[in-house]
Coordinates of C-alpha atoms in Angstrom, one line a residue:
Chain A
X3 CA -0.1 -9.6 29.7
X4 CA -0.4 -6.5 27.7
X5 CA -0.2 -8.1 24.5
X6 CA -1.5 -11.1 25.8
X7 CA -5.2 -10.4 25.9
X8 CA -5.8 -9.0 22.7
X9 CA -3.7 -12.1 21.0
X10 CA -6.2 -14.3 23.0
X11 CA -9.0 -11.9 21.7
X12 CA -8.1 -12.1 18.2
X13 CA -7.5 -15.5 17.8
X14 CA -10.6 -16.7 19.2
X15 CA -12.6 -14.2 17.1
X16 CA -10.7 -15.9 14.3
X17 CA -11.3 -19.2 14.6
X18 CA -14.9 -18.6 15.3
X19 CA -15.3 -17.3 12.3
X20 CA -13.1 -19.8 10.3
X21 CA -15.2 -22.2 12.0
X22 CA -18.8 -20.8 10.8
X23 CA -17.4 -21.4 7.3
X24 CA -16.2 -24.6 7.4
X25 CA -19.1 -25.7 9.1
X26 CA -22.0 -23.2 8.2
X27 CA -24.8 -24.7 10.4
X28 CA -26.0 -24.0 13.8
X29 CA -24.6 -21.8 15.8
X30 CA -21.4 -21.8 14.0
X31 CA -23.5 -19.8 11.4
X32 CA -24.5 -17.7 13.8
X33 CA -21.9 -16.2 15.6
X34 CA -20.0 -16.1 12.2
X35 CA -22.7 -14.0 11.1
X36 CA -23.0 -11.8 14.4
X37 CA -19.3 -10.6 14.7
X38 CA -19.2 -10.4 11.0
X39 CA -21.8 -7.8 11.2
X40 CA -19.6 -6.3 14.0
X41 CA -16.9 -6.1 11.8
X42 CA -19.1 -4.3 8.8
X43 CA -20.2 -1.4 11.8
X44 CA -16.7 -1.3 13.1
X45 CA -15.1 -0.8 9.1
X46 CA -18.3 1.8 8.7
X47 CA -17.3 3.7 11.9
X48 CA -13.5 3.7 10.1
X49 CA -14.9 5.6 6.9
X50 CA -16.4 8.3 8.8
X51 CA -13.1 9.0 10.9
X52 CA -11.4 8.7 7.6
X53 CA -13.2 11.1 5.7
X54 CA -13.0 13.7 9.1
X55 CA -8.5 12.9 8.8
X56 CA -8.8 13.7 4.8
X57 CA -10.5 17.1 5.8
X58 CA -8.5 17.7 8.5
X59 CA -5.2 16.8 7.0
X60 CA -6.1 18.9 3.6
X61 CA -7.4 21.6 5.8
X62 CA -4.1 21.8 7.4
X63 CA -2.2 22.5 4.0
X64 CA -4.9 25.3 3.2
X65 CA -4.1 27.0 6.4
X66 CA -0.1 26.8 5.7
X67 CA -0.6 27.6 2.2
X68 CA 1.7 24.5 1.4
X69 CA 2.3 24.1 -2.8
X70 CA -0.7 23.3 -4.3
X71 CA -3.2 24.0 -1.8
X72 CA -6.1 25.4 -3.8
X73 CA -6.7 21.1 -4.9
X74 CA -6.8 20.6 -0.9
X75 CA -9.3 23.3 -1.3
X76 CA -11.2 22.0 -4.3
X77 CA -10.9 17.9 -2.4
X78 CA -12.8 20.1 0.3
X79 CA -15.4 21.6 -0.9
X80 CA -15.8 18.6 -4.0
X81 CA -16.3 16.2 -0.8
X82 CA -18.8 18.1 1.5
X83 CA -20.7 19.4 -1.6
X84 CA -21.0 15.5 -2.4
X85 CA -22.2 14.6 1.1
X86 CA -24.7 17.3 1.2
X87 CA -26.3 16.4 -2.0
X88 CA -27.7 12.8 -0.8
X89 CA -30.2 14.4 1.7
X90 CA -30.9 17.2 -0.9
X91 CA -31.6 14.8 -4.1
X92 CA -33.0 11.6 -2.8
X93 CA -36.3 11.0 -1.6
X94 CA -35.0 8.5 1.2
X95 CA -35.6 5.5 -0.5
X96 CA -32.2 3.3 -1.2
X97 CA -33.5 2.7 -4.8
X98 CA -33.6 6.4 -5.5
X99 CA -29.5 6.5 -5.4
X100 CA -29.8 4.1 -8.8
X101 CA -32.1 6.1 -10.4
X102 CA -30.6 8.0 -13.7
X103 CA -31.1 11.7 -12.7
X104 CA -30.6 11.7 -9.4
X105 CA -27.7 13.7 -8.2
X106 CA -25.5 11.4 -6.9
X107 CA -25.8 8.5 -9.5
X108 CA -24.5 12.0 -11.6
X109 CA -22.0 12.7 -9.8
X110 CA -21.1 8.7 -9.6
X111 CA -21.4 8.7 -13.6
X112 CA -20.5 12.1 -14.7
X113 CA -17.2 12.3 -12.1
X114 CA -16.2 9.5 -11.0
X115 CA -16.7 6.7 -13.0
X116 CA -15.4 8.8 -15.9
X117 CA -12.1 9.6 -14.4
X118 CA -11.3 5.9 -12.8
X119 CA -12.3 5.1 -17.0
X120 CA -9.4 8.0 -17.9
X121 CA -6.9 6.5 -15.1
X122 CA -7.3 2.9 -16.5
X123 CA -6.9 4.2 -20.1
X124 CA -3.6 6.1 -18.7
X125 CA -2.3 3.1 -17.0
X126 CA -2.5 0.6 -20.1
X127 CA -0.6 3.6 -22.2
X128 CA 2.1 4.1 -19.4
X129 CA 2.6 -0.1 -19.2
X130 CA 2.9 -0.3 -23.8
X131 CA 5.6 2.6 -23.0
X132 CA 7.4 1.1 -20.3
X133 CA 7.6 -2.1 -21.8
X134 CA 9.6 -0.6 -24.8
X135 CA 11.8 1.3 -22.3
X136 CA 12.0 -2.0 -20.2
X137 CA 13.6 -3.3 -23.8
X138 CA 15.9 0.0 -24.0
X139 CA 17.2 -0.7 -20.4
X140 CA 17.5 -4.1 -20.0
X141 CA 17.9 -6.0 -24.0
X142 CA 17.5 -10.0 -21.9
X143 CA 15.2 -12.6 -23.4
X144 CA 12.4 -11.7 -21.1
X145 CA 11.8 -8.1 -21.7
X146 CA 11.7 -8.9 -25.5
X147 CA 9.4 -11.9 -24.9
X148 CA 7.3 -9.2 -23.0
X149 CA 7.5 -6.8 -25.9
X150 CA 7.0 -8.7 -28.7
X151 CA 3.8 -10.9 -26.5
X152 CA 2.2 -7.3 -25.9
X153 CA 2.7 -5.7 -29.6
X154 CA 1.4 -9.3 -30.9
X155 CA -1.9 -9.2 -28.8
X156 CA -2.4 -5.6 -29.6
X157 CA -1.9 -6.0 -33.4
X158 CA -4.2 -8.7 -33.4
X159 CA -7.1 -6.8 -31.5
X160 CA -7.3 -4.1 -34.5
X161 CA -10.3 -4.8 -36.1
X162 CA -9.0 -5.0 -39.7
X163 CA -10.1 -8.4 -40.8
X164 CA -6.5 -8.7 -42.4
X165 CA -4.8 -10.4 -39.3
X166 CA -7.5 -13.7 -39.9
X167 CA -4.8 -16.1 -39.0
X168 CA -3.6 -14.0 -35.9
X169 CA -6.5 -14.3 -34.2
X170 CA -6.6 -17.9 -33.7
X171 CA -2.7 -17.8 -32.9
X172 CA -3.5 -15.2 -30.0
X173 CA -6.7 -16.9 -28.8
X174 CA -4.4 -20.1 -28.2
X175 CA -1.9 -17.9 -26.6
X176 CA -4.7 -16.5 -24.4
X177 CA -5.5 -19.9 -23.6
X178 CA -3.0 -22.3 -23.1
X179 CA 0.3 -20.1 -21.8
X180 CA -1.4 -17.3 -20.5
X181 CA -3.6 -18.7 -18.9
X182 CA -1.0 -21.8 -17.7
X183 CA 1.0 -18.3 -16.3
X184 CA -2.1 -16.6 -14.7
X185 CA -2.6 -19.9 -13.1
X186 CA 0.3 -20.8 -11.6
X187 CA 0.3 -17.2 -10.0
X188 CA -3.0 -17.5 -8.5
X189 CA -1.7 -20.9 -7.0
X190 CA 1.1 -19.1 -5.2
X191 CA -0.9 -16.4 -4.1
X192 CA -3.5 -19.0 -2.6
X193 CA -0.4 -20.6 -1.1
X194 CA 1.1 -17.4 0.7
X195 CA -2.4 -16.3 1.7
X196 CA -3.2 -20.1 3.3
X197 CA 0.3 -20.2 5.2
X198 CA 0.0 -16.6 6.0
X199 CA -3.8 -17.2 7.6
X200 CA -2.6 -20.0 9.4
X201 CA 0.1 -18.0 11.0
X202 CA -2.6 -15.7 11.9
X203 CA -4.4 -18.5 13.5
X204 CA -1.7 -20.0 15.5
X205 CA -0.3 -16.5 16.8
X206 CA 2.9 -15.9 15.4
X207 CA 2.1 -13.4 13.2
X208 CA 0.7 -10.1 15.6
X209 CA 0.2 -7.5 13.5
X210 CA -2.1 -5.9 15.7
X211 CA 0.7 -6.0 18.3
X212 CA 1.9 -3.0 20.2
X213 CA 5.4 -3.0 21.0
X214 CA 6.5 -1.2 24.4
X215 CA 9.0 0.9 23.7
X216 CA 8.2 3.5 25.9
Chain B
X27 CA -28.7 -14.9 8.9
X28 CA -29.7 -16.2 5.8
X29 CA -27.0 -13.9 4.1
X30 CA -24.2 -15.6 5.7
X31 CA -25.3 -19.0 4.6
X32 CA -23.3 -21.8 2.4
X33 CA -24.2 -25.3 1.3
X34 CA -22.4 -27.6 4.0
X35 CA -20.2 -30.0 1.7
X36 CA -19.2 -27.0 -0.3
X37 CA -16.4 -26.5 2.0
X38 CA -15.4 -30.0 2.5
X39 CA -12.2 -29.0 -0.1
X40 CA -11.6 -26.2 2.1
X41 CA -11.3 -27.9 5.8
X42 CA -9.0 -30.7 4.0
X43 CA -6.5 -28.5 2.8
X44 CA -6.5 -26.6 5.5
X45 CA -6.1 -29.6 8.0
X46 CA -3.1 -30.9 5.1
X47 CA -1.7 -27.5 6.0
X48 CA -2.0 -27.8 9.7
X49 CA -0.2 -31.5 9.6
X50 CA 2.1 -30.4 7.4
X51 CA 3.0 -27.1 9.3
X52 CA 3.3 -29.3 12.8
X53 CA 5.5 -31.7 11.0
X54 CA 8.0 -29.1 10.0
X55 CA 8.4 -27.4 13.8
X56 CA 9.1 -31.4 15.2
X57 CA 11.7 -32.3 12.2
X58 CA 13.0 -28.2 12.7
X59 CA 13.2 -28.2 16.6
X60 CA 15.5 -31.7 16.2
X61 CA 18.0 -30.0 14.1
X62 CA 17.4 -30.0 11.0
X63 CA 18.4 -27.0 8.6
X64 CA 16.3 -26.5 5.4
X65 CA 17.6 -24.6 2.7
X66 CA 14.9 -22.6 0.9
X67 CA 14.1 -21.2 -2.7
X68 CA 14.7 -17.7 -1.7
X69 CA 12.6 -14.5 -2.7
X70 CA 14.0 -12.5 -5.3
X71 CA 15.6 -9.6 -4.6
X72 CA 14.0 -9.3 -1.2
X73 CA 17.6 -9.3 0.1
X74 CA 19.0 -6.7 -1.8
X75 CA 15.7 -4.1 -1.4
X76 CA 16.8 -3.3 2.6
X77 CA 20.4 -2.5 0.9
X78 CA 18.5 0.7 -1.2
X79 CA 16.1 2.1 1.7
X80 CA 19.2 2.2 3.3
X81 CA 21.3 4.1 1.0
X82 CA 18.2 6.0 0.9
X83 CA 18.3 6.7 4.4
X84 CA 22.1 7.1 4.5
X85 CA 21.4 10.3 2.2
X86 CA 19.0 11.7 4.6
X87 CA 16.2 10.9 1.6
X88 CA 12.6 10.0 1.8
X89 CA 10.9 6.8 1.5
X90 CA 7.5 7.0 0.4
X91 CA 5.2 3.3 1.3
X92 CA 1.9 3.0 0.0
X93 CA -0.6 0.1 1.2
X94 CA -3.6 -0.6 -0.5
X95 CA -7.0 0.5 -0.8
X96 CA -8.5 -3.2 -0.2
X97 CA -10.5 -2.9 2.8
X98 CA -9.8 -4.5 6.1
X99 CA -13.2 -6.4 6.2
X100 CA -13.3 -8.7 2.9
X101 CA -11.7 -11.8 2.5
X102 CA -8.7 -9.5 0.6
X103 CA -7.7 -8.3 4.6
X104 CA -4.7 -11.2 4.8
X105 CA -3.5 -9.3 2.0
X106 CA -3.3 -6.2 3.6
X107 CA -2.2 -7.4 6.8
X108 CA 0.4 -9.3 5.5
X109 CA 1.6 -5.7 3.7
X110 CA 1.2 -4.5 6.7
X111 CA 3.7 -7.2 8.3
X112 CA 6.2 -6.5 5.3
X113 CA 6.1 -3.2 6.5
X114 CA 7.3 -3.6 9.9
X115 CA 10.5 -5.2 8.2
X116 CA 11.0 -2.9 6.1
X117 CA 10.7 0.5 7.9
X118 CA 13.1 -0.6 10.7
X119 CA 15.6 2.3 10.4
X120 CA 13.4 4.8 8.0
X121 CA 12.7 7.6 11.2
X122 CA 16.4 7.9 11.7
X123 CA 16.8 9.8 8.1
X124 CA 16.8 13.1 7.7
X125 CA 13.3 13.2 6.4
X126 CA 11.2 10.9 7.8
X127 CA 9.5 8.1 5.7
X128 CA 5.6 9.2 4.2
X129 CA 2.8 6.3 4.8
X130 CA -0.3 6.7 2.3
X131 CA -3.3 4.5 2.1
X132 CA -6.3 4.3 0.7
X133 CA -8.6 2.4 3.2
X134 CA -9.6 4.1 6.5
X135 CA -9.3 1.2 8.6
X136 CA -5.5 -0.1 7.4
X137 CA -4.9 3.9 7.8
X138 CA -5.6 3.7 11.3
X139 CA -3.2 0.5 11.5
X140 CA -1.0 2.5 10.0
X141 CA -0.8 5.8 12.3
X142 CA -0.4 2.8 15.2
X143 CA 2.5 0.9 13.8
X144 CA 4.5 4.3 12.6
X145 CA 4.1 5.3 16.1
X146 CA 5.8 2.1 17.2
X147 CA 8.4 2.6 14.5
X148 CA 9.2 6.1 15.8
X149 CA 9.0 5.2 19.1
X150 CA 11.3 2.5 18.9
X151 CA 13.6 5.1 17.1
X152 CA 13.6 7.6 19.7
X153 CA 11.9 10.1 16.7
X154 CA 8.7 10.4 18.0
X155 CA 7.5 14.0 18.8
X156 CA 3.9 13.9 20.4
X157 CA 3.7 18.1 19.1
X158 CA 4.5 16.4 15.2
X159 CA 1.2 14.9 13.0
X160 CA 2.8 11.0 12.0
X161 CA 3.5 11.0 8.2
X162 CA 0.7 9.0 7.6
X163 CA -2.0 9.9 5.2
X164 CA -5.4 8.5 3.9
X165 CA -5.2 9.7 0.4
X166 CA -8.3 8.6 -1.7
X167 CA -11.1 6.4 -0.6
X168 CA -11.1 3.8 -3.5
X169 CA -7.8 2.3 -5.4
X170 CA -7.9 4.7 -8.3
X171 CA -8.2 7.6 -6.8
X172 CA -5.7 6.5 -4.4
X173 CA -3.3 6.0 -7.3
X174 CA -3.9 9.5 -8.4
X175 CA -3.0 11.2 -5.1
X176 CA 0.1 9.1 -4.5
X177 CA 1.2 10.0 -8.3
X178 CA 1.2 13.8 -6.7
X179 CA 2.7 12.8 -2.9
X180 CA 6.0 11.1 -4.9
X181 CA 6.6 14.3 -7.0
X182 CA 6.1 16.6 -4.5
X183 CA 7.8 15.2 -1.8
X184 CA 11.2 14.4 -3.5
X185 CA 10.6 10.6 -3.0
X186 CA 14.0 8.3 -2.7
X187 CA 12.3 5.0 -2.8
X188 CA 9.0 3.9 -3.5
X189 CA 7.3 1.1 -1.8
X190 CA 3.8 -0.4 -2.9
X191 CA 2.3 -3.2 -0.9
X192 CA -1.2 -5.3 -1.1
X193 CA -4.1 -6.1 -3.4
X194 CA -2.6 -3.3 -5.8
X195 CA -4.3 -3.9 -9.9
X196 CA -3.7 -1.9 -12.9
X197 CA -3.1 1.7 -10.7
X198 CA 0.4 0.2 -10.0
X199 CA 1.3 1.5 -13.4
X200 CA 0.2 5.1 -12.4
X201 CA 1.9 4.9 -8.9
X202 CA 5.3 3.3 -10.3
X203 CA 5.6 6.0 -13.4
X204 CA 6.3 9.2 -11.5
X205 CA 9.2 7.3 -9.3
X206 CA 10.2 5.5 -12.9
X207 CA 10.7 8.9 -14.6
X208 CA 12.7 9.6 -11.5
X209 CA 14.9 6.6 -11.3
X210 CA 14.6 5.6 -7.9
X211 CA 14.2 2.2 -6.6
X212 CA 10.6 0.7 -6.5
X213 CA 9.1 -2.3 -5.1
X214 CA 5.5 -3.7 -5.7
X215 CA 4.3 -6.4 -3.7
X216 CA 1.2 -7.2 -5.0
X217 CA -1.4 -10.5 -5.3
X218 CA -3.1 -9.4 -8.3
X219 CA -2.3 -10.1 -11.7
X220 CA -2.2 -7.2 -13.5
X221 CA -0.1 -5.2 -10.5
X222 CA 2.3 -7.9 -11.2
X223 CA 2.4 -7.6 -14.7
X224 CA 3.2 -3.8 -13.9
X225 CA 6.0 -4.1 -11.6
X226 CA 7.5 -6.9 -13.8
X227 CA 7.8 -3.8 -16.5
X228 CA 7.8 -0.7 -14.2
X229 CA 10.1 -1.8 -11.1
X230 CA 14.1 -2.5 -9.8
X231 CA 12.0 -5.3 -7.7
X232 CA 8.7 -7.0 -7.7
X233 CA 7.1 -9.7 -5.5
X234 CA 4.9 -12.0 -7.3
X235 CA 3.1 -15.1 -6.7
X236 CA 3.2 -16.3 -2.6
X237 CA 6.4 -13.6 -2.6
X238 CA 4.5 -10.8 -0.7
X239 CA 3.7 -13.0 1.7
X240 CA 6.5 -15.0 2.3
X241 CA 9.1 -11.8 2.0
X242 CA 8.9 -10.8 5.5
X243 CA 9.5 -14.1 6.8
X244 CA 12.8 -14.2 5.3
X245 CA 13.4 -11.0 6.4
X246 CA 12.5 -11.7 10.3
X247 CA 14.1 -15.0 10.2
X248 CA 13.7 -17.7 13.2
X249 CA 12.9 -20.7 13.4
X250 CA 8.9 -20.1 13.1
X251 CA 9.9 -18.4 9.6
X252 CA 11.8 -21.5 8.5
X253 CA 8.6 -24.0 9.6
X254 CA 6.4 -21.8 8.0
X255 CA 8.8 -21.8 4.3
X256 CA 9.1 -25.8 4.8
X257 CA 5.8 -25.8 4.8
X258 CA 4.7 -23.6 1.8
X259 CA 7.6 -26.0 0.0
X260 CA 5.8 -28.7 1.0
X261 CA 2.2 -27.9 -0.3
X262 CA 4.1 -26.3 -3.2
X263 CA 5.0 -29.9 -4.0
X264 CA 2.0 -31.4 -3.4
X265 CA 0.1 -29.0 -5.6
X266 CA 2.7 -29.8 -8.5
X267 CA 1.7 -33.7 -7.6
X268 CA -1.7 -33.1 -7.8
X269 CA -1.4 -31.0 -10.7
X270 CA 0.1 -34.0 -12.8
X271 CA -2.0 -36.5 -11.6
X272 CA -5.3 -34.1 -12.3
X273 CA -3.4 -34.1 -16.0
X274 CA -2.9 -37.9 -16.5
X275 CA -6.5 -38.9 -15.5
X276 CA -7.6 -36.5 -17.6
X277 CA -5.4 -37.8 -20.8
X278 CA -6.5 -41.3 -19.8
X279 CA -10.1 -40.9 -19.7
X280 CA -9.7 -38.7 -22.9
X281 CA -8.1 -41.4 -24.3
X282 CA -10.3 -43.9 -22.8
X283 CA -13.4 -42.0 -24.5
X284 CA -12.6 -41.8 -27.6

């Protein structure tokens, strides 16, 4: 009974919702729309306790003075400095947070946007120099195919005006095997999420299931 | 309610394959239930990745399991959940080590799924200490930032295996270098192409394609896990059929144009 009612709960709330998009007229519209609203105030409710366990949790390391404690501080201070600024730069409006100036679109621009910018820079570096330790490693047909496929598209992105002839080569790699890859990938990501919803659906998969182990 | 609104015929695509599904789902639990023993395409590795966390947990080591920052309330939450069901295989006999296994996340909601299931885990493990916070940790709020702080939780934790899991993009190269530099085994299960392309290069194992979400059905096993792999072989199938055909009537009318 335990785990009963909120298997009961959860697939109902499921298929009423599956339902409101299959068929999104009437009321099937409706109550989509009504418990997918619940869902948004539910999820918002989630970020607030979430940003009260990422104080409390760094707070915690500044009070033990655990290894490296003065970023917890900084995540601190960087994070209630942040909230604080909203009601003390915008006029109340929700267009004002767009508006070039104000100090959260800076802090949006200036910060954020600029590091996630550095972070995806980083992460294209870290993949060129794994791939030639990948070749180092491992010397099979695949990890040179990957090699030489990356250092092709690369050299053919300078802008040199020398590599004419490459750059119809690489847009009909882009194309037709790339894209025939990229494809086929999606497919089977379509196909596990499909089977994996309908398990959902039916009941055998309860991951919101709590085991009494007590 | 106007938000929430979709042209009706739009999803006629949808209801059809889904109801193909359904069939084809039934059909495998009747042809199943009367004896019959399918032999699957098995996920790579899959096997071989509880073999490390246990070595790992044999040496009293750490096992570190991020899930990602995709949030529970976009159509990206099968994702997660299924990491989240992944997880449940996997973590079996982490709290028995020496140092118990660290849980990160970047979305508050899968967080709070989190703190539950470890709970559970520990519980089930006889590790659970009410007096002790659960490893489990919202690090960021967003995926890059999430990458950044889990870059920081693997060096400083002295990590013995690595475990990424969900709608993880290009940050899987950041969270896969430290543990790479380290030499310990790494998994990324990911549905997104370019964390795929990452743990192709970067990890000992990766889960690509329907592979994340198939993996901890062949891990559970029974006979609902075997219906359920029939099945994805089935559509699989039918996909590659329709595929062909969608190719030949194309090349006819091409043909048929000119």
């Amino acid at each position: 009974m335990k785990n009963l009612i909120p298997t009961v709960i959860a697939i109902s709330f499921a298929v009423l919702v599956l339902l409101g998009f299959l068929f999104p007229t009437g009321q099937f519209l409706s109550i989509r729309g009504l418990l997918t609203d619940w869902a948004v105030i539910v999820a918002a409710l989630a970020i607030l306790l979430g940003i009260l366990n990422i104080i409390l949790s760094n707070w915690d390391r500044i009070r033990t003075r655990q290894k490296g404690w003065v970023y917890d501080f900084i995540t601190i201070v960087a994070l209630i400095g942040t909230i604080l600024l909203e009601p003390l730069s915008a006029s109340g409006t929700s267009e004002e947070f767009y508006t070039t100036g104000n100090g959260i679109q800076t802090v949006f621009s200036g910060i954020i946007s600029a590091t996630q910018a550095t972070l995806a820079g980083i992460a294209v570096i870290l993949l060129i120099a794994s791939a030639g330790q990948l070749y180092q490693r491992k010397r099979e047909v695949w990890s040179i195919l990957f090699l030489a496929s990356l250092l092709f598209v690369l050299i053919s992105w300078v802008p040199l005006g020398i590599f004419g002839s490459l750059v119809q080569i690489r847009d009909w790699f882009l194309a037709i095997p790339v894209a025939a890859g990229l494809r086929g990938l999606i497919i089977g990501s379509a196909l596990g999420i499909l089977l994996f919803g309908i398990r959902f659906l039916i009941g055998t998969e309860r991951v919101y299931e709590e085991k009494d182990t007590r | 309610m106007e938000k929430w609104s979709a042209k009706p015929g739009k999803c006629m695509i949808e209801t059809v394959i889904l109801a193909i599904s359904l069939i084809a789902m039934a059909g495998s639990f009747l042809v199943i239930k009367r004896g019959f023993n399918p032999r699957f395409r098995q996920v790579r590795h899959i096997q071989a990745f509880p073999t490390f966390i246990g070595q790992a947990v044999e040496k009293g080591g750490r096992t570190h399991l991020y899930t990602s920052a995709t949030p529970l309330v976009t159509e990206k939450s099968v994702t997660t959940l299924a990491a989240i069901s992944l997880l449940d295989s996997l973590t079996i006999n982490m709290p028995v080590s020496d140092q118990p296994p660290l849980f990160t996340s970047a979305d508050t909601a899968t967080s709070f799924i989190l703190m539950d299931k470890t709970e559970t885990i520990f519980r089930d493990k006889s590790a659970y200490d009410e007096r002790k916070r659960l490893p489990v940790y919202q690090n960021a709020l967003e995926p890059m930032s999430g990458a950044a702080a889990s870059m920081s939780f693997i060096q400083g934790n002295s990590i013995d295996a690595n475990i990424l899991m969900g709608s993880i993009g290009p940050e899987a190269a950041i969270m896969a270098e430290p543990g790479n530099r380290i030499n310990i085994p790494q998994m990324i299960a990911s549905d997104l192409i370019e964390g795929q392309a990452a743990s192709q290069v970067l990890c000992s194992f990766s889960l690509i394609g329907e592979e994340p979400f198939i993996a901890p059905l062949q891990l559970k096993g029974g006979t609902i896990a075997s219906v359920t792999l029939v099945t994805a072989d089935i559509i699989r199938w039918i996909i590659v059929i329709m595929i062909i055909l969608g190719v030949a009537l194309k090349t006819i009318g091409a043909i048929g144009g000119s």
